[in-house]
mmCIF file of C-alpha atoms in Angstrom:
data_model
loop_
_atom_site.group_PDB
_atom_site.id
_atom_site.type_symbol
_atom_site.label_atom_id
_atom_site.label_comp_id
_atom_site.label_asym_id
_atom_site.label_seq_id
_atom_site.Cartn_x
_atom_site.Cartn_y
_atom_site.Cartn_z
ATOM 1 C CA UNK A 1 -28.691 -7.398 3.061
ATOM 2 C CA UNK A 2 -29.236 -8.292 6.703
ATOM 3 C CA UNK A 3 -32.870 -8.996 7.440
ATOM 4 C CA UNK A 4 -34.080 -9.507 11.003
ATOM 5 C CA UNK A 5 -36.268 -12.399 9.856
ATOM 6 C CA UNK A 6 -33.142 -14.310 8.756
ATOM 7 C CA UNK A 7 -31.629 -14.082 12.249
ATOM 8 C CA UNK A 8 -32.782 -16.724 14.719
ATOM 9 C CA UNK A 9 -31.413 -15.891 18.170
ATOM 10 C CA UNK A 10 -30.929 -18.443 20.928
ATOM 11 C CA UNK A 11 -31.701 -18.032 24.598
ATOM 12 C CA UNK A 12 -29.866 -15.115 26.175
ATOM 13 C CA UNK A 13 -28.722 -13.859 22.747
ATOM 14 C CA UNK A 14 -25.507 -15.867 23.103
ATOM 15 C CA UNK A 15 -25.909 -17.633 19.781
ATOM 16 C CA UNK A 16 -27.861 -17.302 16.552
ATOM 17 C CA UNK A 17 -28.449 -18.958 13.220
ATOM 18 C CA UNK A 18 -28.171 -16.974 10.004
ATOM 19 C CA UNK A 19 -28.922 -18.491 6.612
ATOM 20 C CA UNK A 20 -28.227 -21.986 7.930
ATOM 21 C CA UNK A 21 -24.941 -21.075 9.659
ATOM 22 C CA UNK A 22 -24.460 -21.142 13.410
ATOM 23 C CA UNK A 23 -22.687 -18.375 15.332
ATOM 24 C CA UNK A 24 -21.743 -18.065 19.002
ATOM 25 C CA UNK A 25 -21.434 -14.526 20.335
ATOM 26 C CA UNK A 26 -18.926 -15.087 23.113
ATOM 27 C CA UNK A 27 -16.582 -12.230 23.992
ATOM 28 C CA UNK A 28 -13.207 -13.793 24.704
ATOM 29 C CA UNK A 29 -13.987 -17.367 23.699
ATOM 30 C CA UNK A 30 -15.963 -20.202 25.226
ATOM 31 C CA UNK A 31 -18.720 -22.558 24.169
ATOM 32 C CA UNK A 32 -22.486 -22.454 23.902
ATOM 33 C CA UNK A 33 -23.911 -25.890 24.626
ATOM 34 C CA UNK A 34 -22.988 -28.317 21.871
ATOM 35 C CA UNK A 35 -21.495 -25.591 19.681
ATOM 36 C CA UNK A 36 -17.712 -25.326 19.692
ATOM 37 C CA UNK A 37 -16.299 -22.289 17.832
ATOM 38 C CA UNK A 38 -13.957 -23.301 15.039
ATOM 39 C CA UNK A 39 -15.273 -26.859 14.956
ATOM 40 C CA UNK A 40 -18.967 -26.655 14.157
ATOM 41 C CA UNK A 41 -19.793 -22.957 14.366
ATOM 42 C CA UNK A 42 -18.285 -19.489 14.033
ATOM 43 C CA UNK A 43 -17.185 -17.330 16.936
ATOM 44 C CA UNK A 44 -18.743 -13.917 16.445
ATOM 45 C CA UNK A 45 -17.389 -10.951 18.404
ATOM 46 C CA UNK A 46 -20.442 -8.707 18.144
ATOM 47 C CA UNK A 47 -23.487 -8.295 20.358
ATOM 48 C CA UNK A 48 -27.121 -8.559 19.336
ATOM 49 C CA UNK A 49 -27.519 -4.831 20.020
ATOM 50 C CA UNK A 50 -24.844 -4.072 17.404
ATOM 51 C CA UNK A 51 -26.337 -6.490 14.884
ATOM 52 C CA UNK A 52 -29.747 -4.845 15.392
ATOM 53 C CA UNK A 53 -28.181 -1.449 14.652
ATOM 54 C CA UNK A 54 -26.781 -2.788 11.381
ATOM 55 C CA UNK A 55 -30.162 -4.263 10.445
ATOM 56 C CA UNK A 56 -31.779 -0.883 11.051
ATOM 57 C CA UNK A 57 -29.090 0.956 9.059
ATOM 58 C CA UNK A 58 -29.329 -1.219 5.961
ATOM 59 C CA UNK A 59 -33.132 -1.267 6.121
ATOM 60 C CA UNK A 60 -33.376 2.527 6.355
ATOM 61 C CA UNK A 61 -31.007 3.271 3.474
ATOM 62 C CA UNK A 62 -32.776 5.510 0.956
ATOM 63 C CA UNK A 63 -31.216 3.668 -1.980
ATOM 64 C CA UNK A 64 -29.693 0.206 -2.469
ATOM 65 C CA UNK A 65 -26.127 -0.055 -1.152
ATOM 66 C CA UNK A 66 -23.677 -1.559 -3.633
ATOM 67 C CA UNK A 67 -21.692 -4.382 -2.039
ATOM 68 C CA UNK A 68 -19.650 -5.967 -4.833
ATOM 69 C CA UNK A 69 -16.269 -5.468 -3.117
ATOM 70 C CA UNK A 70 -16.072 -5.669 0.671
ATOM 71 C CA UNK A 71 -12.975 -5.175 2.837
ATOM 72 C CA UNK A 72 -12.975 -5.991 6.537
ATOM 73 C CA UNK A 73 -10.290 -4.904 9.019
ATOM 74 C CA UNK A 74 -10.130 -6.916 12.252
ATOM 75 C CA UNK A 75 -11.350 -10.517 12.221
ATOM 76 C CA UNK A 76 -10.870 -11.846 15.779
ATOM 77 C CA UNK A 77 -11.615 -15.555 15.143
ATOM 78 C CA UNK A 78 -12.873 -15.026 11.593
ATOM 79 C CA UNK A 79 -16.596 -15.461 12.259
ATOM 80 C CA UNK A 80 -17.515 -12.004 11.008
ATOM 81 C CA UNK A 81 -16.341 -12.847 7.487
ATOM 82 C CA UNK A 82 -19.061 -15.450 6.776
ATOM 83 C CA UNK A 83 -21.610 -13.237 8.515
ATOM 84 C CA UNK A 84 -20.871 -10.280 6.234
ATOM 85 C CA UNK A 85 -20.443 -12.501 3.198
ATOM 86 C CA UNK A 86 -23.942 -13.941 3.683
ATOM 87 C CA UNK A 87 -25.427 -10.553 4.591
ATOM 88 C CA UNK A 88 -23.895 -8.463 1.799
ATOM 89 C CA UNK A 89 -23.420 -11.179 -0.860
ATOM 90 C CA UNK A 90 -20.318 -9.558 -2.405
ATOM 91 C CA UNK A 91 -18.444 -10.716 -5.451
ATOM 92 C CA UNK A 92 -15.233 -10.489 -3.379
ATOM 93 C CA UNK A 93 -14.713 -10.242 0.379
ATOM 94 C CA UNK A 94 -11.243 -9.746 1.865
ATOM 95 C CA UNK A 95 -10.547 -9.746 5.595
ATOM 96 C CA UNK A 96 -7.299 -8.767 7.329
ATOM 97 C CA UNK A 97 -6.077 -9.024 10.900
ATOM 98 C CA UNK A 98 -2.824 -8.174 12.642
ATOM 99 C CA UNK A 99 -2.535 -11.501 14.448
ATOM 100 C CA UNK A 100 -0.403 -14.300 13.082
ATOM 101 C CA UNK A 101 -2.720 -17.282 12.818
ATOM 102 C CA UNK A 102 -4.748 -19.250 10.283
ATOM 103 C CA UNK A 103 -8.382 -19.878 9.489
ATOM 104 C CA UNK A 104 -10.269 -22.391 11.623
ATOM 105 C CA UNK A 105 -11.143 -25.750 10.013
ATOM 106 C CA UNK A 106 -14.826 -24.791 10.028
ATOM 107 C CA UNK A 107 -14.001 -21.550 8.197
ATOM 108 C CA UNK A 108 -11.805 -23.369 5.678
ATOM 109 C CA UNK A 109 -14.631 -25.762 4.874
ATOM 110 C CA UNK A 110 -17.055 -22.860 4.456
ATOM 111 C CA UNK A 111 -14.748 -20.853 2.166
ATOM 112 C CA UNK A 112 -13.871 -23.900 0.060
ATOM 113 C CA UNK A 113 -17.451 -24.434 -1.072
ATOM 114 C CA UNK A 114 -17.690 -24.155 -4.861
ATOM 115 C CA UNK A 115 -20.062 -21.180 -4.681
ATOM 116 C CA UNK A 116 -17.574 -19.227 -2.524
ATOM 117 C CA UNK A 117 -14.211 -20.416 -3.781
ATOM 118 C CA UNK A 118 -12.094 -17.447 -4.857
ATOM 119 C CA UNK A 119 -14.592 -14.946 -3.475
ATOM 120 C CA UNK A 120 -13.341 -15.025 0.139
ATOM 121 C CA UNK A 121 -9.782 -14.191 1.161
ATOM 122 C CA UNK A 122 -8.234 -13.717 4.592
ATOM 123 C CA UNK A 123 -4.854 -12.109 5.252
ATOM 124 C CA UNK A 124 -3.571 -12.721 8.775
ATOM 125 C CA UNK A 125 -0.481 -10.933 10.058
ATOM 126 C CA UNK A 126 -1.343 -7.637 8.363
ATOM 127 C CA UNK A 127 -1.468 -4.395 10.341
ATOM 128 C CA UNK A 128 -4.167 -1.913 9.473
ATOM 129 C CA UNK A 129 -1.687 0.997 9.453
ATOM 130 C CA UNK A 130 0.882 -0.625 7.171
ATOM 131 C CA UNK A 131 0.339 1.690 4.198
ATOM 132 C CA UNK A 132 2.476 -0.215 1.698
ATOM 133 C CA UNK A 133 1.256 -3.699 2.599
ATOM 134 C CA UNK A 134 -2.406 -2.725 2.929
ATOM 135 C CA UNK A 135 -2.457 -0.731 -0.284
ATOM 136 C CA UNK A 136 -0.781 -3.452 -2.321
ATOM 137 C CA UNK A 137 -2.982 -6.159 -0.817
ATOM 138 C CA UNK A 138 -6.186 -4.310 -1.620
ATOM 139 C CA UNK A 139 -5.150 -3.331 -5.140
ATOM 140 C CA UNK A 140 -4.129 -6.920 -5.931
ATOM 141 C CA UNK A 141 -7.097 -8.661 -4.313
ATOM 142 C CA UNK A 142 -9.682 -6.453 -5.999
ATOM 143 C CA UNK A 143 -7.852 -6.052 -9.289
ATOM 144 C CA UNK A 144 -7.627 -2.281 -8.949
ATOM 145 C CA UNK A 145 -11.419 -1.935 -8.699
ATOM 146 C CA UNK A 146 -13.055 0.352 -6.159
ATOM 147 C CA UNK A 147 -14.150 -0.875 -2.742
ATOM 148 C CA UNK A 148 -17.865 -0.630 -2.024
ATOM 149 C CA UNK A 149 -17.862 -1.249 1.731
ATOM 150 C CA UNK A 150 -15.004 -1.079 4.244
ATOM 151 C CA UNK A 151 -15.651 -2.212 7.811
ATOM 152 C CA UNK A 152 -12.987 -1.204 10.342
ATOM 153 C CA UNK A 153 -13.338 -3.392 13.436
ATOM 154 C CA UNK A 154 -9.608 -3.593 14.105
ATOM 155 C CA UNK A 155 -7.610 -1.736 16.765
ATOM 156 C CA UNK A 156 -10.186 0.983 17.601
ATOM 157 C CA UNK A 157 -7.191 3.250 18.247
ATOM 158 C CA UNK A 158 -7.112 6.748 16.797
ATOM 159 C CA UNK A 159 -3.719 6.732 15.056
ATOM 160 C CA UNK A 160 -4.111 3.290 13.491
ATOM 161 C CA UNK A 161 -7.738 3.835 12.490
ATOM 162 C CA UNK A 162 -6.984 7.201 10.918
ATOM 163 C CA UNK A 163 -4.050 5.677 9.031
ATOM 164 C CA UNK A 164 -6.326 3.004 7.575
ATOM 165 C CA UNK A 165 -8.894 5.619 6.619
ATOM 166 C CA UNK A 166 -6.341 7.714 4.778
ATOM 167 C CA UNK A 167 -4.993 4.655 2.972
ATOM 168 C CA UNK A 168 -8.363 3.220 1.970
ATOM 169 C CA UNK A 169 -10.879 6.040 1.602
ATOM 170 C CA UNK A 170 -9.556 7.103 -1.841
ATOM 171 C CA UNK A 171 -10.066 3.471 -2.895
ATOM 172 C CA UNK A 172 -13.757 3.528 -1.908
ATOM 173 C CA UNK A 173 -16.197 3.963 -4.762
ATOM 174 C CA UNK A 174 -17.990 7.341 -4.762
ATOM 175 C CA UNK A 175 -21.223 6.652 -2.890
ATOM 176 C CA UNK A 176 -19.655 3.692 -1.074
ATOM 177 C CA UNK A 177 -19.378 3.313 2.680
ATOM 178 C CA UNK A 178 -16.506 3.328 5.148
ATOM 179 C CA UNK A 179 -17.693 1.991 8.530
ATOM 180 C CA UNK A 180 -15.936 2.593 11.862
ATOM 181 C CA UNK A 181 -17.050 0.139 14.504
ATOM 182 C CA UNK A 182 -16.915 0.744 18.267
ATOM 183 C CA UNK A 183 -16.007 4.407 17.809
ATOM 184 C CA UNK A 184 -17.551 5.247 21.204
ATOM 185 C CA UNK A 185 -15.421 2.974 23.412
ATOM 186 C CA UNK A 186 -14.054 5.920 25.421
ATOM 187 C CA UNK A 187 -17.605 6.638 26.586
ATOM 188 C CA UNK A 188 -18.359 3.084 27.720
ATOM 189 C CA UNK A 189 -17.778 2.353 31.388
ATOM 190 C CA UNK A 190 -15.448 -0.501 32.308
ATOM 191 C CA UNK A 191 -13.010 -0.166 29.401
ATOM 192 C CA UNK A 192 -10.599 2.252 31.040
ATOM 193 C CA UNK A 193 -7.803 -0.314 31.427
ATOM 194 C CA UNK A 194 -8.159 -1.603 27.863
ATOM 195 C CA UNK A 195 -7.427 1.749 26.254
ATOM 196 C CA UNK A 196 -5.405 3.571 28.898
ATOM 197 C CA UNK A 197 -3.075 6.127 27.330
ATOM 198 C CA UNK A 198 -4.794 6.105 23.933
ATOM 199 C CA UNK A 199 -6.681 8.928 22.258
ATOM 200 C CA UNK A 200 -10.441 8.354 22.012
ATOM 201 C CA UNK A 201 -11.621 7.204 18.597
ATOM 202 C CA UNK A 202 -14.296 9.871 18.990
ATOM 203 C CA UNK A 203 -11.635 12.311 17.821
ATOM 204 C CA UNK A 204 -11.590 10.675 14.382
ATOM 205 C CA UNK A 205 -15.375 10.995 14.180
ATOM 206 C CA UNK A 206 -15.005 14.722 14.952
ATOM 207 C CA UNK A 207 -12.302 15.006 12.265
ATOM 208 C CA UNK A 208 -14.663 13.445 9.738
ATOM 209 C CA UNK A 209 -17.540 15.708 10.716
ATOM 210 C CA UNK A 210 -15.247 18.715 10.220
ATOM 211 C CA UNK A 211 -14.261 17.371 6.802
ATOM 212 C CA UNK A 212 -17.922 16.892 5.904
ATOM 213 C CA UNK A 213 -18.643 20.508 6.854
ATOM 214 C CA UNK A 214 -15.575 21.826 5.059
ATOM 215 C CA UNK A 215 -16.039 20.234 1.645
ATOM 216 C CA UNK A 216 -19.760 20.636 0.880
ATOM 217 C CA UNK A 217 -20.273 16.895 0.267
ATOM 218 C CA UNK A 218 -17.360 16.619 -2.186
ATOM 219 C CA UNK A 219 -15.314 14.394 0.126
ATOM 220 C CA UNK A 220 -18.066 12.957 2.316
ATOM 221 C CA UNK A 221 -21.738 12.924 1.345
ATOM 222 C CA UNK A 222 -23.122 12.151 4.788
ATOM 223 C CA UNK A 223 -22.520 10.173 7.977
ATOM 224 C CA UNK A 224 -24.800 7.780 9.834
ATOM 225 C CA UNK A 225 -23.986 7.679 13.540
ATOM 226 C CA UNK A 226 -25.215 5.020 15.952
ATOM 227 C CA UNK A 227 -23.885 3.829 19.286
ATOM 228 C CA UNK A 228 -22.021 0.913 17.709
ATOM 229 C CA UNK A 229 -20.683 2.298 14.437
ATOM 230 C CA UNK A 230 -20.352 5.287 12.131
ATOM 231 C CA UNK A 231 -20.990 4.853 8.390
ATOM 232 C CA UNK A 232 -19.244 7.468 6.231
ATOM 233 C CA UNK A 233 -20.514 7.767 2.657
ATOM 234 C CA UNK A 234 -17.793 8.701 0.170
ATOM 235 C CA UNK A 235 -18.277 11.848 -1.865
ATOM 236 C CA UNK A 236 -17.650 12.386 -5.545
ATOM 237 C CA UNK A 237 -14.134 13.865 -5.505
ATOM 238 C CA UNK A 238 -12.117 11.781 -8.004
ATOM 239 C CA UNK A 239 -9.386 9.644 -6.459
ATOM 240 C CA UNK A 240 -6.720 11.442 -8.510
ATOM 241 C CA UNK A 241 -7.716 14.743 -6.895
ATOM 242 C CA UNK A 242 -7.197 13.247 -3.441
ATOM 243 C CA UNK A 243 -3.563 12.538 -4.285
ATOM 244 C CA UNK A 244 -1.509 11.444 -1.296
ATOM 245 C CA UNK A 245 -4.615 11.632 0.827
ATOM 246 C CA UNK A 246 -4.393 13.300 4.235
ATOM 247 C CA UNK A 247 -7.607 14.171 6.050
ATOM 248 C CA UNK A 248 -6.253 17.455 7.405
ATOM 249 C CA UNK A 249 -6.024 18.851 3.869
ATOM 250 C CA UNK A 250 -9.817 18.690 3.651
ATOM 251 C CA UNK A 251 -10.597 20.351 6.979
ATOM 252 C CA UNK A 252 -10.925 24.112 7.215
ATOM 253 C CA UNK A 253 -10.934 25.812 10.608
ATOM 254 C CA UNK A 254 -11.392 29.549 11.005
ATOM 255 C CA UNK A 255 -8.293 31.241 12.435
ATOM 256 C CA UNK A 256 -8.710 32.125 16.100
#
């Protein structure tokens, strides 16, 4: 798991070292001194504040979190994959992103190491709301096994994020976690132009809270909410009972 003592932050929190790997936290690209993303370090599109929230979450968990199979939606430059791979130490980590591109040379060298070969897979050019493609990809990559952790750091848009949730949540192991990153963007000043015309992702969080209240922990055990992410713990309802899963089927609202 992520331990604060393993993270060595540079001046201004613009870069850090983690288990011998170097990361530059530059939003939108750039360099940090001698470190050039893609060549000799990873570009990491998360802030220290968000990383600190994850450290706190994993540290405060009442019981060990299983992390054998990890799926990540939204890769930016790919730097989050090695970060999560080192932090969670999964047997298999798959990352997808909608953009058509390839892994950086630095990433390719990292993934090709004998200890990681076959355990890391990236799928570029895959949309998070493509039900057929996403479902087939996940079932093939993980051999039909359950997912233990899903991290959605993709579009941050309501429709696409909800589609991913409905595709993937039945594939999460009971007791596993589905994490929505940056759910609160509609409440952060300065992002109005980025998401103009889109429904706030907060609405999905409200949907999930309603589902939690409606199903007495059968669908969702609990939810951890912080400023940077929401972690939804999967309940014990068997996947076959979820059927063609649609969140609305598990939300009850009193007639008005």
